[in-house]
mmCIF file of C-alpha atoms in Angstrom:
data_model
loop_
_atom_site.group_PDB
_atom_site.id
_atom_site.type_symbol
_atom_site.label_atom_id
_atom_site.label_comp_id
_atom_site.label_asym_id
_atom_site.label_seq_id
_atom_site.Cartn_x
_atom_site.Cartn_y
_atom_site.Cartn_z
ATOM 1 C CA MET A 1 1.294 -19.273 -10.510
ATOM 2 C CA LYS A 2 -1.201 -16.567 -9.689
ATOM 3 C CA ILE A 3 -4.829 -17.532 -9.102
ATOM 4 C CA ARG A 4 -6.638 -15.011 -11.285
ATOM 5 C CA VAL A 5 -10.143 -16.131 -10.339
ATOM 6 C CA LEU A 6 -9.426 -15.399 -6.672
ATOM 7 C CA GLN A 7 -8.115 -11.950 -7.538
ATOM 8 C CA LEU A 8 -11.191 -11.075 -9.564
ATOM 9 C CA LEU A 9 -13.522 -12.339 -6.846
ATOM 10 C CA ALA A 10 -11.571 -10.318 -4.288
ATOM 11 C CA ALA A 11 -11.931 -7.174 -6.364
ATOM 12 C CA LEU A 12 -15.664 -7.757 -6.827
ATOM 13 C CA PHE A 13 -16.142 -8.323 -3.106
ATOM 14 C CA PHE A 14 -14.255 -5.148 -2.271
ATOM 15 C CA PHE A 15 -16.310 -2.893 -4.498
ATOM 16 C CA VAL A 16 -19.647 -4.434 -3.511
ATOM 17 C CA SER A 17 -18.815 -4.117 0.196
ATOM 18 C CA CYS A 18 -17.782 -0.436 0.017
ATOM 19 C CA SER A 19 -20.409 2.261 0.183
ATOM 20 C CA LYS A 20 -20.436 5.177 -2.248
ATOM 21 C CA ASP A 21 -20.087 7.833 0.442
ATOM 22 C CA LYS A 22 -19.003 11.303 -0.564
ATOM 23 C CA ASN A 23 -15.231 11.677 -0.489
ATOM 24 C CA ASN A 24 -14.131 13.518 2.669
ATOM 25 C CA GLY A 25 -10.521 14.315 1.765
ATOM 26 C CA PRO A 26 -8.965 16.789 -0.650
ATOM 27 C CA GLY A 27 -9.087 15.729 -4.295
ATOM 28 C CA PRO A 28 -9.955 16.779 -7.837
ATOM 29 C CA ASP A 29 -13.679 16.326 -7.282
ATOM 30 C CA ASN A 30 -14.087 18.408 -4.139
ATOM 31 C CA GLY A 31 -11.802 21.375 -4.652
ATOM 32 C CA GLY A 32 -8.768 20.176 -2.739
ATOM 33 C CA GLY A 33 -6.462 18.950 -5.475
ATOM 34 C CA TYR A 34 -3.153 17.207 -4.846
ATOM 35 C CA THR A 35 -0.907 20.271 -5.232
ATOM 36 C CA PRO A 36 0.602 19.952 -1.708
ATOM 37 C CA LEU A 37 1.912 16.499 -2.617
ATOM 38 C CA GLY A 38 3.967 17.739 -5.569
ATOM 39 C CA GLY A 39 3.970 16.466 -9.132
ATOM 40 C CA GLY A 40 5.094 12.917 -8.497
ATOM 41 C CA VAL A 41 3.568 9.551 -9.331
ATOM 42 C CA ILE A 42 2.325 6.777 -7.047
ATOM 43 C CA TYR A 43 2.624 3.272 -8.525
ATOM 44 C CA TYR A 44 0.520 0.403 -7.180
ATOM 45 C CA ASN A 45 -0.827 -3.064 -8.011
ATOM 46 C CA TRP A 46 -4.530 -3.615 -8.488
ATOM 47 C CA ALA A 47 -6.251 -6.936 -9.353
ATOM 48 C CA ASN A 48 -6.029 -7.783 -13.069
ATOM 49 C CA GLU A 49 -5.349 -4.177 -14.124
ATOM 50 C CA GLY A 50 -1.594 -4.529 -13.620
ATOM 51 C CA ILE A 51 0.637 -1.842 -12.136
ATOM 52 C CA LEU A 52 -1.150 1.509 -12.208
ATOM 53 C CA ARG A 53 0.277 5.023 -11.924
ATOM 54 C CA PHE A 54 -1.583 7.811 -10.144
ATOM 55 C CA ASN A 55 -0.538 11.230 -11.476
ATOM 56 C CA LEU A 56 -0.731 13.542 -8.475
ATOM 57 C CA ALA A 57 -0.709 16.748 -10.519
ATOM 58 C CA ALA A 58 -3.733 15.723 -12.600
ATOM 59 C CA GLY A 59 -5.539 13.239 -10.355
ATOM 60 C CA THR A 60 -5.569 10.710 -13.206
ATOM 61 C CA VAL A 61 -4.708 7.017 -13.384
ATOM 62 C CA ALA A 62 -2.995 5.172 -16.234
ATOM 63 C CA THR A 63 -1.501 1.716 -16.729
ATOM 64 C CA ALA A 64 2.240 1.650 -16.063
ATOM 65 C CA GLN A 65 2.700 -2.093 -16.675
ATOM 66 C CA GLN A 66 0.129 -4.482 -18.095
ATOM 67 C CA ASP A 67 -1.144 -7.315 -15.932
ATOM 68 C CA ASP A 68 1.290 -10.245 -16.058
ATOM 69 C CA VAL A 69 0.525 -13.552 -14.345
ATOM 70 C CA GLY A 70 4.246 -14.388 -14.424
ATOM 71 C CA ARG A 71 5.338 -11.252 -12.580
ATOM 72 C CA ASN A 72 6.462 -11.931 -9.017
ATOM 73 C CA GLY A 73 7.938 -8.607 -7.948
ATOM 74 C CA TRP A 74 8.964 -5.186 -9.211
ATOM 75 C CA ASP A 75 10.615 -1.917 -8.264
ATOM 76 C CA ILE A 76 11.156 1.543 -9.760
ATOM 77 C CA SER A 77 14.353 3.535 -9.276
ATOM 78 C CA LEU A 78 14.161 6.551 -6.968
ATOM 79 C CA ASP A 79 14.505 8.947 -9.907
ATOM 80 C CA GLY A 80 11.529 7.260 -11.601
ATOM 81 C CA THR A 81 13.427 6.350 -14.778
ATOM 82 C CA LYS A 82 14.064 2.607 -14.463
ATOM 83 C CA TYR A 83 11.837 -0.417 -13.884
ATOM 84 C CA LEU A 84 12.958 -3.767 -12.454
ATOM 85 C CA GLN A 85 10.795 -6.872 -12.797
ATOM 86 C CA ALA A 86 11.147 -10.434 -11.522
ATOM 87 C CA GLU A 87 9.102 -12.981 -13.453
ATOM 88 C CA ASP A 88 8.740 -16.724 -13.845
ATOM 89 C CA LYS A 89 10.811 -18.301 -16.594
ATOM 90 C CA ASN A 90 8.414 -19.950 -19.050
ATOM 91 C CA GLY A 91 8.578 -23.730 -18.990
ATOM 92 C CA ASP A 92 10.545 -23.976 -15.760
ATOM 93 C CA GLY A 93 7.715 -24.109 -13.255
ATOM 94 C CA TYR A 94 8.754 -22.545 -9.978
ATOM 95 C CA ASP A 95 12.496 -23.169 -10.283
ATOM 96 C CA LYS A 96 13.803 -20.134 -12.163
ATOM 97 C CA GLU A 97 13.166 -16.423 -12.517
ATOM 98 C CA ILE A 98 14.136 -13.778 -15.050
ATOM 99 C CA TYR A 99 15.148 -10.314 -13.848
ATOM 100 C CA THR A 100 14.773 -7.468 -16.352
ATOM 101 C CA LEU A 101 15.830 -3.836 -15.869
ATOM 102 C CA THR A 102 14.398 -1.393 -18.423
ATOM 103 C CA ASN A 103 14.182 2.322 -19.123
ATOM 104 C CA LEU A 104 10.638 3.477 -18.361
ATOM 105 C CA ALA A 105 10.748 6.182 -21.036
ATOM 106 C CA ASP A 106 11.163 3.875 -24.031
ATOM 107 C CA GLY A 107 11.178 0.307 -22.698
ATOM 108 C CA THR A 108 14.754 -0.410 -23.772
ATOM 109 C CA ILE A 109 16.412 -3.218 -21.840
ATOM 110 C CA ILE A 110 19.379 -2.248 -19.679
ATOM 111 C CA SER A 111 19.981 -5.675 -18.175
ATOM 112 C CA ARG A 112 18.321 -9.076 -18.321
ATOM 113 C CA PHE A 113 19.492 -12.234 -16.603
ATOM 114 C CA GLU A 114 18.361 -15.626 -15.389
ATOM 115 C CA LYS A 115 19.081 -16.314 -11.783
ATOM 116 C CA GLU A 116 21.571 -19.104 -11.174
ATOM 117 C CA SER A 117 20.463 -22.517 -9.943
ATOM 118 C CA GLY A 118 19.803 -22.663 -6.232
ATOM 119 C CA TYR A 119 17.778 -19.476 -6.155
ATOM 120 C CA ALA A 120 14.177 -19.717 -5.030
ATOM 121 C CA ASN A 121 11.281 -18.297 -6.992
ATOM 122 C CA HIS A 122 8.758 -15.539 -6.257
ATOM 123 C CA THR A 123 11.085 -12.752 -5.150
ATOM 124 C CA PHE A 124 10.428 -9.025 -4.800
ATOM 125 C CA PRO A 125 13.765 -7.334 -5.650
ATOM 126 C CA LYS A 126 14.762 -3.782 -4.714
ATOM 127 C CA LEU A 127 17.087 -1.416 -6.578
ATOM 128 C CA SER A 128 19.797 0.466 -4.702
ATOM 129 C CA HIS A 129 19.577 4.260 -4.755
ATOM 130 C CA ASP A 130 22.367 4.517 -7.336
ATOM 131 C CA VAL A 131 20.928 1.636 -9.432
ATOM 132 C CA THR A 132 24.134 -0.400 -9.268
ATOM 133 C CA ARG A 133 22.884 -3.273 -7.099
ATOM 134 C CA ILE A 134 19.792 -5.361 -6.474
ATOM 135 C CA ALA A 135 18.703 -6.613 -3.057
ATOM 136 C CA VAL A 136 16.772 -9.893 -3.054
ATOM 137 C CA PRO A 137 14.884 -10.559 0.201
ATOM 138 C CA PRO A 138 15.447 -13.993 1.790
ATOM 139 C CA THR A 139 13.600 -17.045 0.513
ATOM 140 C CA PHE A 140 13.320 -20.609 1.798
ATOM 141 C CA ASP A 141 16.529 -21.462 -0.092
ATOM 142 C CA ASP A 142 18.665 -18.341 0.231
ATOM 143 C CA GLY A 143 19.485 -15.505 2.585
ATOM 144 C CA LEU A 144 19.373 -11.796 1.857
ATOM 145 C CA MET A 145 21.277 -11.530 -1.410
ATOM 146 C CA VAL A 146 22.977 -8.576 -3.067
ATOM 147 C CA LEU A 147 23.402 -8.878 -6.844
ATOM 148 C CA ASP A 148 25.033 -6.709 -9.459
ATOM 149 C CA LEU A 149 23.060 -5.754 -12.570
ATOM 150 C CA GLN A 150 24.298 -8.871 -14.393
ATOM 151 C CA GLY A 151 22.945 -11.181 -11.700
ATOM 152 C CA ARG A 152 26.240 -12.069 -10.052
ATOM 153 C CA ILE A 153 25.947 -12.756 -6.330
ATOM 154 C CA LEU A 154 28.011 -10.200 -4.427
ATOM 155 C CA HIS A 155 26.777 -11.134 -0.951
ATOM 156 C CA ASN A 156 24.449 -13.732 0.578
ATOM 157 C CA LEU A 157 23.536 -12.873 4.163
ATOM 158 C CA SER A 158 21.807 -15.857 5.744
ATOM 159 C CA SER A 159 21.638 -14.887 9.420
ATOM 160 C CA PHE A 160 22.529 -12.320 12.068
ATOM 161 C CA GLN A 161 23.223 -13.096 15.724
ATOM 162 C CA GLY A 162 22.505 -16.722 14.882
ATOM 163 C CA VAL A 163 18.972 -15.966 13.658
ATOM 164 C CA LYS A 164 17.797 -16.287 10.055
ATOM 165 C CA ILE A 165 17.006 -12.942 8.415
ATOM 166 C CA ASP A 166 13.278 -12.279 7.902
ATOM 167 C CA LYS A 167 11.781 -12.528 4.420
ATOM 168 C CA GLY A 168 10.341 -9.010 4.511
ATOM 169 C CA ASN A 169 11.476 -5.583 5.704
ATOM 170 C CA VAL A 170 14.509 -5.257 3.387
ATOM 171 C CA ASN A 171 15.355 -1.665 2.400
ATOM 172 C CA TRP A 172 18.300 0.122 0.812
ATOM 173 C CA MET A 173 19.829 3.143 2.524
ATOM 174 C CA PRO A 174 21.349 6.081 0.583
ATOM 175 C CA ASP A 175 24.893 4.907 1.425
ATOM 176 C CA ASN A 176 24.228 1.417 -0.030
ATOM 177 C CA THR A 177 23.868 -0.252 3.352
ATOM 178 C CA LEU A 178 20.793 -2.414 3.928
ATOM 179 C CA LEU A 179 18.080 -2.510 6.555
ATOM 180 C CA PHE A 180 16.607 -5.883 7.496
ATOM 181 C CA SER A 181 14.858 -7.503 10.439
ATOM 182 C CA ILE A 182 15.176 -10.572 12.645
ATOM 183 C CA GLY A 183 12.110 -11.037 14.798
ATOM 184 C CA LYS A 184 11.513 -7.789 16.689
ATOM 185 C CA LYS A 185 14.909 -6.280 15.816
ATOM 186 C CA ILE A 186 15.522 -3.756 13.024
ATOM 187 C CA CYS A 187 19.121 -4.060 11.830
ATOM 188 C CA ARG A 188 21.499 -2.262 9.475
ATOM 189 C CA THR A 189 24.543 -3.607 7.643
ATOM 190 C CA ASN A 190 27.812 -1.839 7.004
ATOM 191 C CA THR A 191 28.785 -0.947 3.420
ATOM 192 C CA ALA A 192 30.904 -4.094 3.042
ATOM 193 C CA PHE A 193 28.031 -6.326 4.281
ATOM 194 C CA THR A 194 30.412 -7.959 6.747
ATOM 195 C CA GLN A 195 28.791 -6.618 9.911
ATOM 196 C CA ALA A 196 25.433 -5.349 11.123
ATOM 197 C CA SER A 197 24.061 -3.526 14.134
ATOM 198 C CA VAL A 198 20.659 -3.379 15.823
ATOM 199 C CA ILE A 199 18.890 -0.042 15.352
ATOM 200 C CA LYS A 200 15.848 -0.813 17.458
ATOM 201 C CA GLU A 201 14.177 -3.732 19.200
ATOM 202 C CA LEU A 202 10.414 -3.300 18.956
ATOM 203 C CA ASN A 203 7.817 -4.292 21.524
ATOM 204 C CA PHE A 204 5.041 -5.525 19.244
ATOM 205 C CA ALA A 205 3.657 -9.039 18.963
ATOM 206 C CA ALA A 206 3.567 -8.638 15.184
ATOM 207 C CA TRP A 207 4.854 -5.942 12.864
ATOM 208 C CA GLY A 208 6.030 -5.481 9.259
ATOM 209 C CA ASP A 209 5.958 -3.359 6.093
ATOM 210 C CA LEU A 210 9.174 -1.563 7.061
ATOM 211 C CA THR A 211 10.084 1.360 4.803
ATOM 212 C CA VAL A 212 12.660 4.157 4.896
ATOM 213 C CA SER A 213 12.508 7.768 3.706
ATOM 214 C CA PRO A 214 14.591 8.528 0.588
ATOM 215 C CA ASP A 215 17.084 10.596 2.588
ATOM 216 C CA GLY A 216 17.482 7.770 5.102
ATOM 217 C CA SER A 217 16.433 9.830 8.119
ATOM 218 C CA LYS A 218 13.092 8.215 9.029
ATOM 219 C CA LEU A 219 11.513 4.766 9.212
ATOM 220 C CA ALA A 220 7.859 3.744 9.076
ATOM 221 C CA PHE A 221 6.164 0.389 9.607
ATOM 222 C CA ALA A 222 2.845 -1.260 10.453
ATOM 223 C CA ALA A 223 2.171 -2.663 13.929
ATOM 224 C CA GLY A 224 -0.867 -3.074 16.146
ATOM 225 C CA ASN A 225 -3.171 -2.375 13.161
ATOM 226 C CA HIS A 226 -1.708 1.105 12.648
ATOM 227 C CA ILE A 227 1.334 2.930 11.235
ATOM 228 C CA TRP A 228 4.328 4.009 13.297
ATOM 229 C CA MET A 229 7.344 6.225 12.577
ATOM 230 C CA MET A 230 10.736 6.792 14.164
ATOM 231 C CA ASN A 231 14.133 8.284 13.421
ATOM 232 C CA ILE A 232 16.759 6.130 11.738
ATOM 233 C CA ASP A 233 18.674 5.814 15.027
ATOM 234 C CA GLY A 234 15.606 4.280 16.698
ATOM 235 C CA SER A 235 14.606 7.391 18.633
ATOM 236 C CA ASN A 236 11.219 9.142 18.769
ATOM 237 C CA LEU A 237 8.982 6.143 18.057
ATOM 238 C CA VAL A 238 5.434 7.474 17.547
ATOM 239 C CA GLN A 239 2.101 6.174 16.278
ATOM 240 C CA VAL A 240 1.035 8.265 13.278
ATOM 241 C CA THR A 241 -2.334 6.755 12.289
ATOM 242 C CA THR A 242 -5.438 5.567 14.065
ATOM 243 C CA SER A 243 -8.840 4.340 12.879
ATOM 244 C CA SER A 244 -11.528 1.779 13.558
ATOM 245 C CA LYS A 245 -9.906 -0.477 10.938
ATOM 246 C CA THR A 246 -6.398 -1.579 9.951
ATOM 247 C CA GLU A 247 -3.638 0.336 8.164
ATOM 248 C CA VAL A 248 -0.814 -1.267 6.163
ATOM 249 C CA LEU A 249 2.092 -0.719 3.775
ATOM 250 C CA PRO A 250 3.402 2.834 4.332
ATOM 251 C CA GLU A 251 5.675 4.426 1.716
ATOM 252 C CA PHE A 252 7.366 7.830 1.890
ATOM 253 C CA SER A 253 7.037 10.570 -0.717
ATOM 254 C CA PRO A 254 10.232 11.536 -2.614
ATOM 255 C CA ASP A 255 10.766 14.526 -0.294
ATOM 256 C CA GLY A 256 9.990 12.486 2.834
ATOM 257 C CA LYS A 257 7.199 14.844 3.918
ATOM 258 C CA TRP A 258 4.260 12.482 3.287
ATOM 259 C CA LEU A 259 3.243 8.851 3.680
ATOM 260 C CA VAL A 260 0.998 6.943 1.308
ATOM 261 C CA LEU A 261 -0.509 3.912 3.016
ATOM 262 C CA GLY A 262 -3.344 1.430 2.923
ATOM 263 C CA THR A 263 -6.477 1.748 5.024
ATOM 264 C CA ASP A 264 -9.714 -0.240 5.223
ATOM 265 C CA TYR A 265 -7.557 -3.370 4.996
ATOM 266 C CA GLN A 266 -9.567 -6.520 4.286
ATOM 267 C CA THR A 267 -8.780 -10.208 3.911
ATOM 268 C CA THR A 268 -10.561 -11.717 0.923
ATOM 269 C CA GLY A 269 -9.585 -15.370 1.137
ATOM 270 C CA PRO A 270 -6.595 -17.589 1.902
ATOM 271 C CA PHE A 271 -4.324 -15.520 -0.360
ATOM 272 C CA GLY A 272 -6.102 -12.193 -0.873
ATOM 273 C CA HIS A 273 -5.772 -8.818 0.859
ATOM 274 C CA ILE A 274 -7.022 -5.451 -0.385
ATOM 275 C CA TRP A 275 -7.034 -1.886 0.904
ATOM 276 C CA ARG A 276 -7.620 1.762 -0.059
ATOM 277 C CA LEU A 277 -4.856 4.338 -0.565
ATOM 278 C CA VAL A 278 -4.623 7.501 1.525
ATOM 279 C CA VAL A 279 -1.878 10.053 2.250
ATOM 280 C CA VAL A 280 -0.935 11.665 5.575
ATOM 281 C CA PRO A 281 1.828 14.114 6.556
ATOM 282 C CA ALA A 282 5.000 12.385 7.782
ATOM 283 C CA ASP A 283 5.438 14.886 10.609
ATOM 284 C CA GLY A 284 5.133 12.546 13.582
ATOM 285 C CA ARG A 285 1.577 13.557 14.480
ATOM 286 C CA LYS A 286 -1.290 11.069 14.741
ATOM 287 C CA TYR A 287 -4.022 11.191 12.070
ATOM 288 C CA ASN A 288 -7.477 9.584 12.264
ATOM 289 C CA LEU A 289 -8.247 7.788 9.004
ATOM 290 C CA ASP A 290 -11.931 7.145 9.622
ATOM 291 C CA PRO A 291 -13.992 8.938 6.923
ATOM 292 C CA GLY A 292 -14.597 12.570 7.849
ATOM 293 C CA ALA A 293 -12.570 12.418 11.061
ATOM 294 C CA ASP A 294 -9.517 14.427 9.986
ATOM 295 C CA GLY A 295 -9.287 16.975 7.177
ATOM 296 C CA ASN A 296 -5.518 16.502 6.973
ATOM 297 C CA VAL A 297 -5.958 12.986 5.580
ATOM 298 C CA ILE A 298 -5.832 12.998 1.778
ATOM 299 C CA ARG A 299 -7.804 10.190 0.177
ATOM 300 C CA LEU A 300 -6.257 9.209 -3.133
ATOM 301 C CA VAL A 301 -9.363 9.627 -5.289
ATOM 302 C CA LYS A 302 -9.095 9.523 -9.061
ATOM 303 C CA LYS A 303 -10.714 12.383 -10.956
ATOM 304 C CA GLY A 304 -14.367 11.519 -11.580
ATOM 305 C CA GLU A 305 -14.545 8.926 -8.775
ATOM 306 C CA THR A 306 -15.662 9.066 -5.144
ATOM 307 C CA LEU A 307 -13.688 6.288 -3.432
ATOM 308 C CA PRO A 308 -9.930 6.138 -2.825
ATOM 309 C CA GLU A 309 -7.958 3.924 -5.194
ATOM 310 C CA ALA A 310 -7.848 0.220 -4.330
ATOM 311 C CA CYS A 311 -4.628 -1.763 -4.066
ATOM 312 C CA ASP A 312 -3.652 -5.379 -3.431
ATOM 313 C CA GLY A 313 0.138 -5.411 -3.803
ATOM 314 C CA GLY A 314 3.272 -3.333 -4.083
ATOM 315 C CA VAL A 315 3.290 0.468 -3.788
ATOM 316 C CA CYS A 316 5.984 3.073 -4.431
ATOM 317 C CA TRP A 317 6.044 6.877 -4.725
ATOM 318 C CA ARG A 318 8.377 8.449 -7.269
#
């Protein structure tokens, strides 16, 4: 059950605490535009407004999915045509979820199923690149599960090297292998999900928000309050953002040339976190996200506004 009052208070706090400084990055209101980023769409959660979509060609924002207190997780296929949602099953408390896969163009249902008993609630599923499988990150009850589009369990990976797989950091690769983490290790399965190998062992006290470029060549993640990138084989690990605050949740653009991420990260209570969306080149260079410090940082400002868009949940770029 989502605590809507806390979300609304978090949103109010965020806007009151942010100054109305002039936007320093390119955008519709200061002549820059978003043309370099292409004509894609960035989807993101915000407070009680639901899942929003930022049109990069126009600099406008619209509602992609209405706010839903029962929604636990969601994903959009890489081609931007299909939407997957995990939601609470009405009347069943926290014991069951419904997964629904729909066409974004007309809302028609492609697949809808109730997860079998034994599954835990509040999952954030991810669609494979070819939209034939669903990865369900580990929960308290289950390991990393791979489902077909009818909800049948194809694989349930509980541990690797004797260690339980982490709840976050699950990503599909283009060849339908999976990335996951155990502690400081980033790992990759084989296509049969019978074996895995360690790509990289990191040297950070805490890290997370692992993401992979659509072509599978690069990884990005948050660690030490900033964003880092490396090649898929674990080579060329570099810090790509810096600021006086904290950056979170990187996501690659469809062509892999850009990263959208959260900056000005703030904790708003026992359950709340909010941040502002910015874009930087995914070229391995380090960019300063403090306002006015680096003209290469693109602040995701909606047409007619002065502050970058706020976010408090999932993000994807399609």
